[in-house]
C-alpha cells in the first residue's frame, strides 16, 4: 500500500499560496487504499530563530487551517513533528550517512544562509537530513512536494540508498516525489515574478484564508495587471506574469486548465474578470475561514487532535526505529 508523507512549516497567516500549492492537494490525497501522514514541522521552523510564543501560536494556526481545509484526523495522521522523538533520533543516524559534499550542493541552504554562511546555524545546514528522517522513519514511499523541495527529496533517496548499501540491508524504500497534477504556484498579487509569501511586508500581496469577503474583493481589485485585454493563448502570457497569475488562480479554483479559462475570457478586460475572480475566491474561502475560526476558538480540541495524531505516528515509527537500531548495532533498544 502507498504511504504518503508530507510536511509543512507552521506559519501564521496561512495564505492562498499555501492552500492551492499544497494543502488542498493533501486533502485530495486522502483516499481509500492510501495512507496519508501529515506533519507540522516545528523542528524545521526553528532552524531560523523565532519567538517561542510565535512558534506555538503558528502551530495552532496552521493546524486549524489544515483541519478547516479538510485534512481529517480520521483519514490521516496529523501531528506535530517534535511530538514524535523518532524524527530527530533518525536524523542523527542519517547525519552519519549523508556526506558533507551532498549538503554543500543544497541550493535552499545557499539561498537562506545568504552571504553570511559562516553564521548560519548547523541546523539550517542539516535541515534536509531531518527532512529525510521525517519521510523514512515511516517508510513512506510517496512525498507530495513543490519543485523547491525536489533537491531535498533527492537527498533523502541518496541517504536511504547509502544506508541500505553501508549496512547491506534492503531496509529503507527510496521515496518518490508526487508532483501535483495541476501545479499551482501562486504568485504575489503585486509582483507576478515572486511567490506569494507571508514574509512580504505588504499585506496586499497575498490573500489569507481568514480574509473576509471585503478584504478579498479589495485585494483582487488592487492586484497588479496590465492594460491589455486577456489573450486567447497561454503563449501570449509569457511576459505578463501578473495576468498569468490571476488566470492560474481562477483555473485552480474552477478545476480547469489555463487554456479553458482563456477560451472563456479571451478579448475581455481585467476590469470584467477581476470581480468574477473575487466572487469565486470568496465563495471558495468563506467556508474554510469559518471553520478556521471555529477551530481557532477551540484550542483544546485542536491540541487533542494533534496529541492523538502524535500517538498514531509514534506507533507507526516505533517498529521501524527498533529494526533500524538493530541493523546499526545500537544497544539501547
Ligand atoms: N521542507 C519542506 C518545506 O519547507 C517541509 C518538510 C519538512 C517536508 N519535512 C518534510 C516536506 C518531509 C515533505 C516531506 O516545504
JSON list of C-alpha atoms in Angstrom, two decimals, residues 189-190 204 217-225 274:
[
{"chain": "A", "resi": 189, "resn": "UNK", "atom": "CA", "xyz": [-0.59, 39.98, -6.26]},
{"chain": "A", "resi": 190, "resn": "UNK", "atom": "CA", "xyz": [1.84, 42.87, -6.70]},
{"chain": "A", "resi": 204, "resn": "UNK", "atom": "CA", "xyz": [-1.85, 43.42, -0.30]},
{"chain": "A", "resi": 217, "resn": "UNK", "atom": "CA", "xyz": [-12.54, 41.85, -3.08]},
{"chain": "A", "resi": 218, "resn": "UNK", "atom": "CA", "xyz": [-10.31, 44.79, -2.24]},
{"chain": "A", "resi": 219, "resn": "UNK", "atom": "CA", "xyz": [-7.07, 42.85, -2.70]},
{"chain": "A", "resi": 220, "resn": "UNK", "atom": "CA", "xyz": [-8.15, 41.47, -6.06]},
{"chain": "A", "resi": 221, "resn": "UNK", "atom": "CA", "xyz": [-9.32, 44.87, -7.20]},
{"chain": "A", "resi": 222, "resn": "UNK", "atom": "CA", "xyz": [-5.92, 46.35, -6.36]},
{"chain": "A", "resi": 223, "resn": "UNK", "atom": "CA", "xyz": [-3.95, 43.41, -7.75]},
{"chain": "A", "resi": 224, "resn": "UNK", "atom": "CA", "xyz": [-1.43, 44.46, -10.37]},
{"chain": "A", "resi": 225, "resn": "UNK", "atom": "CA", "xyz": [-2.34, 43.72, -14.00]},
{"chain": "A", "resi": 274, "resn": "UNK", "atom": "CA", "xyz": [-11.47, 40.64, -11.51]}
]
